[in-house]
CSV table of C-alpha atoms and ligand atoms in Angstrom, one decimal:
chain,number,residue,atom,x,y,z
T,1,MET,CA,21.6,0.2,-27.2
T,2,LYS,CA,22.1,2.5,-24.2
T,3,ASN,CA,25.1,2.0,-22.0
T,4,GLN,CA,25.0,1.8,-18.2
T,5,ARG,CA,25.7,5.4,-17.6
T,6,GLU,CA,23.0,6.5,-20.1
T,7,ILE,CA,20.5,4.3,-18.3
T,8,THR,CA,21.5,5.7,-14.9
T,9,PHE,CA,21.3,9.2,-16.3
T,10,GLU,CA,17.8,8.6,-17.6
T,11,ILE,CA,16.5,7.2,-14.2
T,12,LEU,CA,18.0,10.1,-12.3
T,13,SER,CA,17.3,13.0,-14.6
T,14,GLN,CA,13.6,12.1,-14.9
T,15,ASN,CA,13.3,11.3,-11.2
T,16,LYS,CA,11.8,8.0,-12.0
T,17,TYR,CA,10.7,5.6,-9.3
T,18,SER,CA,14.0,3.9,-8.8
T,19,ASN,CA,12.8,0.6,-7.6
T,20,ILE,CA,10.4,0.1,-10.5
T,21,GLU,CA,13.1,1.1,-13.1
T,22,LEU,CA,15.7,-1.1,-11.5
T,23,GLN,CA,13.3,-4.0,-11.4
T,24,LYS,CA,12.9,-3.7,-15.2
T,25,LEU,CA,16.7,-4.2,-15.4
T,26,SER,CA,16.7,-7.5,-13.6
T,27,HIS,CA,18.5,-9.3,-16.4
T,28,HIS,CA,20.8,-6.4,-17.4
T,29,PRO,CA,24.5,-7.3,-17.2
T,30,HIS,CA,25.3,-4.0,-15.5
T,31,ARG,CA,22.4,-4.0,-13.1
T,32,ALA,CA,24.6,-4.0,-10.0
T,33,PHE,CA,26.6,-1.0,-11.2
T,34,ILE,CA,23.4,1.0,-12.2
T,35,THR,CA,21.7,0.2,-8.9
T,36,HIS,CA,24.7,1.3,-6.9
T,37,LEU,CA,25.2,4.5,-8.9
T,38,VAL,CA,21.5,5.4,-8.8
T,39,TYR,CA,21.3,5.0,-5.0
T,40,THR,CA,24.6,6.7,-4.4
T,41,VAL,CA,23.4,9.8,-6.3
T,42,TYR,CA,19.9,9.8,-4.6
T,43,GLN,CA,21.4,9.3,-1.2
T,44,ASN,CA,24.1,12.1,-1.5
T,45,TYR,CA,22.6,14.5,-4.1
T,46,GLU,CA,23.1,17.8,-2.3
T,47,LEU,CA,26.6,16.9,-1.3
T,48,LEU,CA,27.5,15.8,-4.8
T,49,VAL,CA,26.1,18.9,-6.4
T,50,PHE,CA,28.2,21.0,-3.8
T,51,GLN,CA,31.4,19.4,-5.1
T,52,THR,CA,31.3,21.3,-8.4
T,53,ALA,CA,29.1,24.3,-7.4
T,54,ASP,CA,32.0,26.7,-7.0
T,55,PHE,CA,33.4,25.9,-10.4
T,56,LEU,CA,30.2,27.0,-12.1
T,57,LYS,CA,29.6,30.7,-12.8
T,58,LYS,CA,25.8,30.2,-12.9
T,59,PRO,CA,23.4,27.3,-12.2
T,60,VAL,CA,23.2,24.7,-14.9
T,61,ILE,CA,20.2,22.9,-16.3
T,62,LYS,CA,19.0,19.8,-14.4
T,63,GLU,CA,20.5,17.3,-16.9
T,64,ILE,CA,24.0,18.7,-16.5
T,65,GLU,CA,23.6,18.9,-12.7
T,66,VAL,CA,22.8,15.2,-12.8
T,67,ILE,CA,25.8,14.3,-15.0
T,68,LEU,CA,28.1,16.3,-12.7
T,69,ALA,CA,26.5,14.6,-9.6
T,70,MET,CA,27.0,11.1,-11.2
T,71,ALA,CA,30.6,11.9,-11.8
T,72,ALA,CA,31.1,13.1,-8.3
T,73,ALA,CA,29.4,10.0,-6.9
T,74,GLN,CA,31.7,7.8,-8.9
T,75,HIS,CA,34.8,9.8,-7.9
T,76,TYR,CA,34.1,10.2,-4.2
T,77,PHE,CA,32.0,7.2,-3.3
T,78,MET,CA,32.8,4.4,-5.9
T,79,ASP,CA,36.5,4.5,-6.1
T,80,SER,CA,37.0,2.0,-9.0
T,81,VAL,CA,37.0,4.6,-11.9
T,82,VAL,CA,40.0,6.0,-13.6
T,83,GLU,CA,39.7,9.8,-13.6
T,84,TYR,CA,40.3,10.5,-17.3
T,85,ALA,CA,37.8,7.9,-18.3
T,86,LEU,CA,35.3,9.3,-15.8
T,87,VAL,CA,35.7,12.8,-17.3
T,88,ASN,CA,35.5,11.6,-20.9
T,89,GLU,CA,32.4,9.5,-20.3
T,90,SER,CA,30.7,12.4,-18.6
T,91,VAL,CA,31.6,14.7,-21.4
T,92,GLU,CA,30.1,12.3,-24.0
T,93,LEU,CA,26.9,12.1,-21.9
T,94,ALA,CA,26.7,15.9,-21.7
T,95,LYS,CA,27.2,16.2,-25.5
T,96,LYS,CA,24.2,14.0,-26.0
T,97,VAL,CA,22.1,16.5,-24.0
T,98,ASN,CA,23.5,19.3,-26.1
T,99,VAL,CA,26.9,19.4,-27.7
T,100,LYS,CA,27.6,22.9,-26.2
T,101,PHE,CA,27.8,21.4,-22.7
T,102,GLY,CA,30.8,19.2,-23.5
T,103,GLY,CA,33.4,21.8,-22.8
T,104,LEU,CA,31.8,23.0,-19.6
T,105,VAL,CA,31.6,19.5,-18.1
T,106,ASN,CA,35.2,18.7,-19.2
T,107,ALA,CA,36.5,21.9,-17.5
T,108,VAL,CA,34.5,21.4,-14.3
T,109,LEU,CA,35.3,17.8,-13.8
T,110,LYS,CA,39.0,18.2,-14.5
T,111,LYS,CA,39.1,20.6,-11.5
T,112,MET,CA,36.8,18.4,-9.3
T,113,VAL,CA,38.9,15.2,-9.6
T,114,GLN,CA,41.9,17.1,-8.3
T,115,ARG,CA,40.6,17.9,-4.9
T,116,PRO,CA,39.2,16.0,-1.9
T,117,MET,CA,35.5,16.0,-1.0
T,118,GLN,CA,34.3,19.4,0.2
T,119,LEU,CA,31.9,20.0,3.1
T,120,SER,CA,29.8,23.0,3.5
T,121,LYS,CA,30.9,25.3,6.3
T,122,SER,CA,28.7,28.4,6.0
T,123,SER,CA,27.3,30.7,8.6
T,124,ASP,CA,23.9,29.0,8.2
T,125,GLU,CA,23.7,25.7,10.2
T,126,LEU,CA,20.6,24.5,8.3
T,127,ILE,CA,22.2,25.0,4.9
T,128,ASP,CA,25.3,23.1,6.2
T,129,LEU,CA,23.0,20.3,7.4
T,130,SER,CA,21.1,20.2,4.2
T,131,ILE,CA,24.3,19.9,2.1
T,132,ASN,CA,26.4,17.7,4.3
T,133,THR,CA,23.7,15.2,5.0
T,134,SER,CA,22.1,15.6,1.6
T,135,HIS,CA,18.5,16.5,2.4
T,136,PRO,CA,16.5,19.2,0.6
T,137,LEU,CA,16.6,22.3,2.7
T,138,TRP,CA,12.8,22.4,3.1
T,139,ILE,CA,12.9,18.9,4.7
T,140,VAL,CA,15.6,20.1,7.2
T,141,LYS,CA,13.5,23.2,8.0
T,142,LEU,CA,10.3,21.2,8.5
T,143,CYS,CA,12.0,18.7,10.7
T,144,LYS,CA,13.6,21.3,12.8
T,145,ALA,CA,10.4,23.4,13.2
T,146,GLN,CA,8.5,20.3,14.3
T,147,TYR,CA,10.9,18.1,16.2
T,148,GLY,CA,13.7,20.4,17.3
T,149,LEU,CA,17.4,20.8,16.1
T,150,ASP,CA,18.8,17.9,18.2
T,151,VAL,CA,16.4,15.3,16.8
T,152,THR,CA,16.7,16.7,13.3
T,153,LYS,CA,20.5,16.4,13.3
T,154,ARG,CA,20.3,12.8,14.6
T,155,LEU,CA,17.7,11.8,12.1
T,156,LEU,CA,19.5,13.3,9.1
T,157,GLU,CA,22.7,11.4,10.1
T,158,HIS,CA,20.6,8.3,10.7
T,159,HIS,CA,19.1,8.4,7.1
T,160,ASN,CA,22.7,8.0,5.8
T,161,THR,CA,23.4,4.8,7.7
T,162,GLU,CA,22.9,1.3,6.4
T,163,ALA,CA,19.5,-0.1,7.3
T,164,PRO,CA,19.5,-3.6,8.9
T,165,ILE,CA,17.5,-6.2,7.0
T,166,ASP,CA,14.7,-6.7,9.5
T,167,VAL,CA,12.6,-9.7,8.8
T,168,ARG,CA,9.2,-11.1,9.9
T,169,ILE,CA,8.7,-14.8,10.0
T,170,ASN,CA,5.6,-16.5,8.5
T,171,THR,CA,4.7,-18.4,11.6
T,172,THR,CA,1.8,-20.1,9.8
T,173,LYS,CA,4.5,-22.0,7.8
T,174,THR,CA,7.5,-22.2,10.1
T,175,SER,CA,9.0,-21.0,13.4
T,176,VAL,CA,11.5,-18.5,14.4
T,177,GLU,CA,13.8,-21.2,15.8
T,178,GLU,CA,13.7,-23.2,12.6
T,179,MET,CA,14.5,-20.1,10.5
T,180,ILE,CA,17.4,-19.3,12.7
T,181,GLU,CA,18.7,-22.8,12.3
T,182,LYS,CA,18.3,-23.1,8.6
T,183,TYR,CA,18.7,-19.6,7.2
T,184,PRO,CA,21.0,-16.6,7.8
T,185,VAL,CA,18.6,-15.1,10.3
T,186,SER,CA,19.5,-14.1,13.9
T,187,PHE,CA,18.4,-11.8,16.7
T,188,GLU,CA,20.0,-8.3,16.8
T,189,GLY,CA,18.9,-7.4,20.4
T,190,ASP,CA,15.1,-7.6,20.3
T,191,TYR,CA,14.9,-7.7,16.5
T,192,LEU,CA,15.1,-10.5,14.1
T,193,THR,CA,17.4,-9.6,11.2
T,194,ALA,CA,18.9,-11.4,8.2
T,195,SER,CA,22.2,-11.0,6.4
T,196,SER,CA,22.1,-10.1,2.7
T,197,GLU,CA,22.7,-13.8,2.0
T,198,ILE,CA,19.0,-14.3,2.6
T,199,PHE,CA,18.3,-13.0,-0.9
T,200,LYS,CA,20.3,-16.0,-2.3
T,201,THR,CA,18.0,-18.5,-0.5
T,202,ASP,CA,14.5,-19.6,-1.2
T,203,ALA,CA,13.1,-18.2,2.0
T,204,LEU,CA,11.3,-15.2,0.3
T,205,GLU,CA,10.0,-17.1,-2.6
T,206,LYS,CA,8.6,-19.8,-0.4
T,207,GLY,CA,6.9,-17.2,1.8
T,208,LEU,CA,8.8,-18.2,4.9
T,209,LEU,CA,9.7,-14.6,5.8
T,210,LEU,CA,9.6,-11.1,4.4
T,211,VAL,CA,11.7,-8.0,4.9
T,212,GLN,CA,9.8,-5.5,7.2
T,213,ASP,CA,11.2,-2.7,9.2
T,214,ARG,CA,11.1,-3.3,13.0
T,215,ASN,CA,8.9,-0.2,13.6
T,216,SER,CA,6.5,-1.2,10.9
T,217,GLN,CA,6.1,-4.5,12.6
T,218,ARG,CA,5.7,-2.8,16.0
T,219,LEU,CA,2.9,-0.5,14.6
T,220,ILE,CA,0.8,-3.6,14.0
T,221,ASN,CA,2.0,-5.4,17.2
T,222,ASP,CA,0.7,-2.3,19.1
T,223,ILE,CA,-2.8,-3.0,17.9
T,224,LYS,CA,-3.8,-5.2,20.9
T,225,ASP,CA,-7.6,-5.3,21.3
T,226,ILE,CA,-9.3,-6.4,18.2
T,227,ASN,CA,-12.9,-7.1,19.3
T,228,GLY,CA,-14.1,-9.1,16.3
T,229,ILE,CA,-12.8,-10.7,13.2
T,230,ASN,CA,-13.8,-8.3,10.3
T,231,ILE,CA,-10.8,-6.2,9.3
T,232,LEU,CA,-10.4,-3.7,6.5
T,233,ASP,CA,-6.9,-2.6,5.4
T,234,ALA,CA,-7.9,0.5,3.5
T,235,CYS,CA,-4.6,1.2,1.6
T,236,THR,CA,-3.1,-2.2,1.5
T,237,ALA,CA,-0.4,-2.7,-1.1
T,238,PRO,CA,2.2,-4.2,-1.1
T,239,GLY,CA,0.5,-6.1,1.8
T,240,THR,CA,3.1,-6.0,4.4
T,241,LYS,CA,0.9,-5.0,7.3
T,242,LEU,CA,-2.1,-6.9,5.8
T,243,THR,CA,-0.2,-10.2,6.0
T,244,GLN,CA,1.0,-9.4,9.5
T,245,LEU,CA,-2.6,-9.0,10.7
T,246,ALA,CA,-3.8,-12.0,8.7
T,247,SER,CA,-1.2,-14.3,10.1
T,248,ARG,CA,-2.2,-13.5,13.7
T,249,ASN,CA,-5.4,-15.4,13.7
T,250,LYS,CA,-6.8,-17.6,10.9
T,251,ASP,CA,-10.3,-16.7,12.0
T,252,TYR,CA,-9.8,-13.1,10.9
T,253,GLN,CA,-11.6,-12.1,7.7
T,254,LEU,CA,-9.7,-9.4,6.0
T,255,VAL,CA,-10.4,-7.1,3.1
T,256,GLY,CA,-7.4,-5.3,1.5
T,257,VAL,CA,-8.2,-2.4,-0.8
T,258,ASP,CA,-5.8,-0.5,-3.0
T,259,LEU,CA,-6.3,2.0,-5.8
T,260,TYR,CA,-4.0,0.3,-8.3
T,261,GLN,CA,-4.4,-3.0,-10.1
T,262,HIS,CA,-0.7,-3.6,-10.4
T,263,ARG,CA,-0.2,-3.0,-6.6
T,264,ILE,CA,-3.0,-5.4,-5.8
T,265,ASP,CA,-1.3,-7.9,-8.1
T,266,LEU,CA,1.9,-7.4,-6.1
T,267,THR,CA,-0.1,-7.9,-2.9
T,268,LYS,CA,-1.8,-11.0,-4.2
T,269,ARG,CA,1.6,-12.6,-5.0
T,270,LEU,CA,2.7,-12.0,-1.4
T,271,VAL,CA,-0.6,-13.3,0.0
T,272,ASP,CA,-0.3,-16.5,-2.1
T,273,ARG,CA,3.4,-17.0,-1.2
T,274,TRP,CA,2.4,-16.7,2.4
T,275,GLY,CA,-0.4,-19.3,1.9
T,276,LEU,CA,-3.0,-17.0,3.5
T,277,ASP,CA,-6.6,-17.7,2.6
T,278,ASN,CA,-8.5,-15.3,4.9
T,279,ILE,CA,-8.0,-12.2,2.7
T,280,ASP,CA,-10.1,-10.6,-0.1
T,281,LEU,CA,-8.3,-8.2,-2.3
T,282,VAL,CA,-10.2,-5.3,-4.0
T,283,VAL,CA,-9.0,-2.8,-6.5
T,284,SER,CA,-10.9,0.4,-5.7
T,285,ASP,CA,-10.5,4.0,-4.6
T,286,ILE,CA,-11.1,3.6,-0.9
T,287,LEU,CA,-13.3,6.7,-1.0
T,288,GLU,CA,-15.7,4.8,-3.3
T,289,TYR,CA,-15.5,1.5,-1.4
T,290,HIS,CA,-18.7,0.6,0.6
T,291,ARG,CA,-19.9,-2.5,2.4
T,292,PHE,CA,-23.1,-3.2,4.2
T,293,ASP,CA,-21.6,-5.0,7.2
T,294,PRO,CA,-19.4,-2.7,9.2
T,295,PHE,CA,-15.8,-3.6,10.2
T,296,ASP,CA,-14.4,-4.3,13.7
T,297,LEU,CA,-11.0,-3.0,12.8
T,298,ILE,CA,-9.9,-0.6,10.1
T,299,LEU,CA,-6.3,0.1,9.3
T,300,CYS,CA,-5.7,3.3,7.3
T,301,ASP,CA,-2.0,3.2,6.4
T,302,VAL,CA,-2.5,6.2,4.2
T,303,PRO,CA,-0.4,7.6,1.3
T,304,CYS,CA,2.0,10.1,2.9
T,305,SER,CA,5.2,12.1,2.3
T,306,GLY,CA,7.3,9.2,3.5
T,307,LEU,CA,9.8,11.3,5.4
T,308,GLY,CA,10.2,8.5,8.0
T,309,VAL,CA,11.6,6.1,5.5
T,310,LEU,CA,14.3,8.2,3.7
T,311,ARG,CA,17.0,5.8,4.8
T,312,ARG,CA,15.5,2.9,2.8
T,313,LYS,CA,14.0,5.0,0.1
T,314,PRO,CA,16.4,7.9,-0.6
T,315,ASP,CA,14.7,8.6,-3.9
T,316,ILE,CA,11.8,10.1,-1.9
T,317,LYS,CA,14.1,13.1,-1.1
T,318,ARG,CA,14.2,13.8,-4.8
T,319,ARG,CA,10.6,13.2,-5.7
T,320,ILE,CA,8.5,14.7,-2.9
T,321,GLN,CA,8.0,18.5,-3.1
T,322,PRO,CA,6.6,20.8,-0.4
T,323,GLU,CA,3.6,21.6,-2.6
T,324,ASP,CA,2.7,17.8,-2.7
T,325,LEU,CA,1.9,17.9,1.0
T,326,ASP,CA,-1.3,19.9,0.7
T,327,GLU,CA,-2.8,17.4,-1.7
T,328,LEU,CA,-1.8,14.5,0.5
T,329,GLU,CA,-3.2,16.1,3.6
T,330,ILE,CA,-6.6,16.5,1.9
T,331,LEU,CA,-6.6,12.9,0.7
T,332,GLN,CA,-5.5,11.6,4.1
T,333,GLN,CA,-8.4,13.4,5.9
T,334,ALA,CA,-10.9,12.2,3.3
T,335,ILE,CA,-9.7,8.5,3.8
T,336,LEU,CA,-10.0,8.9,7.5
T,337,VAL,CA,-13.5,10.4,7.3
T,338,HIS,CA,-14.8,7.8,4.8
T,339,THR,CA,-13.4,4.7,6.5
T,340,ALA,CA,-14.7,5.9,9.8
T,341,SER,CA,-18.2,5.5,8.3
T,342,LEU,CA,-17.4,1.8,7.6
T,343,LEU,CA,-16.6,1.0,11.3
T,344,ARG,CA,-19.0,-0.5,13.7
T,345,GLU,CA,-19.7,1.1,17.1
T,346,GLY,CA,-17.0,0.0,19.5
T,347,GLY,CA,-14.7,-0.8,16.6
T,348,LEU,CA,-11.1,0.4,16.3
T,349,LEU,CA,-9.8,2.7,13.6
T,350,VAL,CA,-6.0,2.8,13.3
T,351,TYR,CA,-4.5,5.7,11.3
T,352,ALA,CA,-0.9,5.3,10.3
T,353,THR,CA,1.8,7.0,8.3
T,354,CYS,CA,5.5,6.5,7.6
T,355,THR,CA,6.3,10.2,7.9
T,356,LEU,CA,7.5,12.7,10.4
T,357,ASN,CA,5.3,15.7,9.6
T,358,LYS,CA,2.7,16.7,12.3
T,359,LYS,CA,0.4,18.1,9.7
T,360,GLU,CA,0.0,14.5,8.3
T,361,ASN,CA,0.0,13.0,11.7
T,362,GLU,CA,-1.3,14.6,15.0
T,363,LYS,CA,-3.0,17.5,13.1
T,364,GLN,CA,-5.0,15.1,11.0
T,365,ILE,CA,-6.3,13.4,14.1
T,366,GLU,CA,-7.1,16.7,15.7
T,367,THR,CA,-9.1,17.8,12.7
T,368,PHE,CA,-10.9,14.5,12.5
T,369,LEU,CA,-11.9,14.6,16.2
T,370,MET,CA,-13.2,18.1,16.0
T,371,ASN,CA,-15.8,16.9,13.5
T,372,HIS,CA,-16.4,13.4,14.9
T,373,SER,CA,-17.4,13.6,18.6
T,374,ASP,CA,-18.4,9.9,18.3
T,375,PHE,CA,-14.7,8.9,18.2
T,376,GLU,CA,-12.2,8.9,21.0
T,377,LEU,CA,-8.4,8.9,20.7
T,378,ILE,CA,-7.1,6.1,23.0
T,379,HIS,CA,-3.5,5.9,21.8
T,380,GLN,CA,-1.1,7.8,19.6
T,381,GLU,CA,2.6,7.3,19.1
T,382,THR,CA,5.5,8.6,17.0
T,383,LEU,CA,8.2,6.0,16.5
T,384,ILE,CA,11.4,8.0,15.8
T,385,GLY,CA,13.6,5.6,13.8
T,386,VAL,CA,16.9,6.9,15.1
T,387,ASP,CA,15.9,5.8,18.6
T,388,ASN,CA,16.1,2.0,17.7
T,389,ASN,CA,17.8,1.9,14.3
T,390,GLY,CA,14.5,1.6,12.5
T,391,ASP,CA,12.3,3.7,10.2
T,392,SER,CA,9.9,6.4,11.6
T,393,PHE,CA,6.2,5.9,11.9
T,394,TYR,CA,3.1,7.5,13.4
T,395,SER,CA,0.0,5.8,14.5
T,396,ALA,CA,-3.3,6.8,16.2
T,397,HIS,CA,-5.9,4.5,17.6
T,398,LEU,CA,-9.5,5.8,17.5
T,399,VAL,CA,-12.5,4.0,19.0
T,400,LYS,CA,-16.0,4.6,17.7
T,401,LYS,CA,-18.0,5.2,20.8
T,402,SER,CA,-21.4,3.5,21.2
T,403,GLY,CA,-24.8,5.3,21.0
T,404,ILE,CA,-23.5,8.8,19.9
T,405,ILE,CA,-24.6,10.4,16.6
T,406,SER,CA,-22.0,13.0,15.4
G,1,LIG,C1,1.7,3.6,2.6
G,1,LIG,S1,1.2,2.6,1.3
G,1,LIG,C2,0.5,1.3,2.2
G,1,LIG,C3,1.5,0.3,2.7
G,1,LIG,C4,0.8,-1.0,3.2
G,1,LIG,N1,-0.2,-0.8,4.2
G,1,LIG,C5,1.8,-2.0,3.7
G,1,LIG,O1,2.1,-2.1,4.9
G,1,LIG,O2,2.4,-2.8,2.9
G,1,LIG,C6,-0.3,3.5,0.7
G,1,LIG,C7,-1.0,2.7,-0.3
G,1,LIG,O3,-2.2,3.4,-0.6
G,1,LIG,C8,-2.6,3.3,-1.9
G,1,LIG,N2,-3.6,4.3,-2.2
G,1,LIG,C9,-3.4,5.6,-2.5
G,1,LIG,N3,-4.5,6.3,-2.7
G,1,LIG,C10,-5.5,5.4,-2.5
G,1,LIG,C11,-6.9,5.5,-2.6
G,1,LIG,N4,-7.6,6.6,-2.9
G,1,LIG,N5,-7.6,4.3,-2.3
G,1,LIG,C12,-7.0,3.2,-2.0
G,1,LIG,N6,-5.7,3.1,-1.9
G,1,LIG,C13,-4.9,4.2,-2.2
G,1,LIG,C14,-1.3,3.3,-2.7
G,1,LIG,O4,-1.4,2.7,-3.9
G,1,LIG,C15,-0.4,2.6,-1.7
G,1,LIG,O5,-0.3,1.2,-2.1
């Protein structure tokens, strides 16, 4: 049987979806340790790699880089490990990759444990930001080019802070007052948050609340004028925004579409827990989804690079690559164009992402409007997470004008 460090190594070296892998370990005796180590490494990867970089004569293979980063994470961020044990366990892990790496890992880690954490102080500010805040350099450059150096610095720091547990109450079952009285829920300024004790209660299982970032909630709250009751949520799983819309008015008739059966199953469980009966869930590629009756409101919360949610999902920093962006941009435009054809005249199309990348945001809307003169942009907004301790989102509201053929 694999030990806890081997399991952690496997998740990290294969860049697996950490939340899915960690869910599989729900009954593992060392789940807490594995989760902590996985997230510490994902969150601090560049800085961890930097701790041993100057002891290496040449770059090492990915597996050894991960083993060194895991050791640095335990040494600098999780102070409960005895140094010689840390070195020995790392050497054993390295030998399993290839016996020839044992000596190298031993020599490097023996030096590392003797010195305090190092910060990068080079002549290149962006490289220093990349290493010291642990973001891939391409993300730092993209952010600076699009949002400026000041916002970039604040955002990168923000991604390394602890996210509050923002919650949304299921007002079809209970009230905010009742939840505050009975559960560890309270207002933090304008926002309703919970302490981590909430996970030990029955509140989530009973569908009394769910965890949803404040700006994700705001994105839906900003959709004010829904003229009609027929709503399509084009990319719906796991159903966070779908349930927010559905809870607003029991007369709404919603259709939630997602490409994957397992993600629709996840959504269905949420919808059932919340006791909502005004939702139809459909497994389909949205590009192949058709319906005779047009919709009054369509939400396109499209798949995106996720650069706005790096604080809550640091594994995105490891998985997303610059070359993934082109493919995403093509899909996003296709979803926008197709769903536009499912909207009635006078209806509202809301395009949304959880990223800070203008090519996936403003530029998509510009391209769409160039080819669709029957649509008008009535609102667009970028919610920059660092401004209110939330995640970052973009949304655009497009109205389909009446009587114009594009
Ligand atoms: C950003 S997430 C949506 C989050 C969701 N709106 C919420 O608030 O909980 C994007 C979703 O789009 C789905 N997706 C990706 N490509 C799709 C496609 N071609 N058709 C339908 N859904 C798709 C993904 O499976 C993912 O669940």
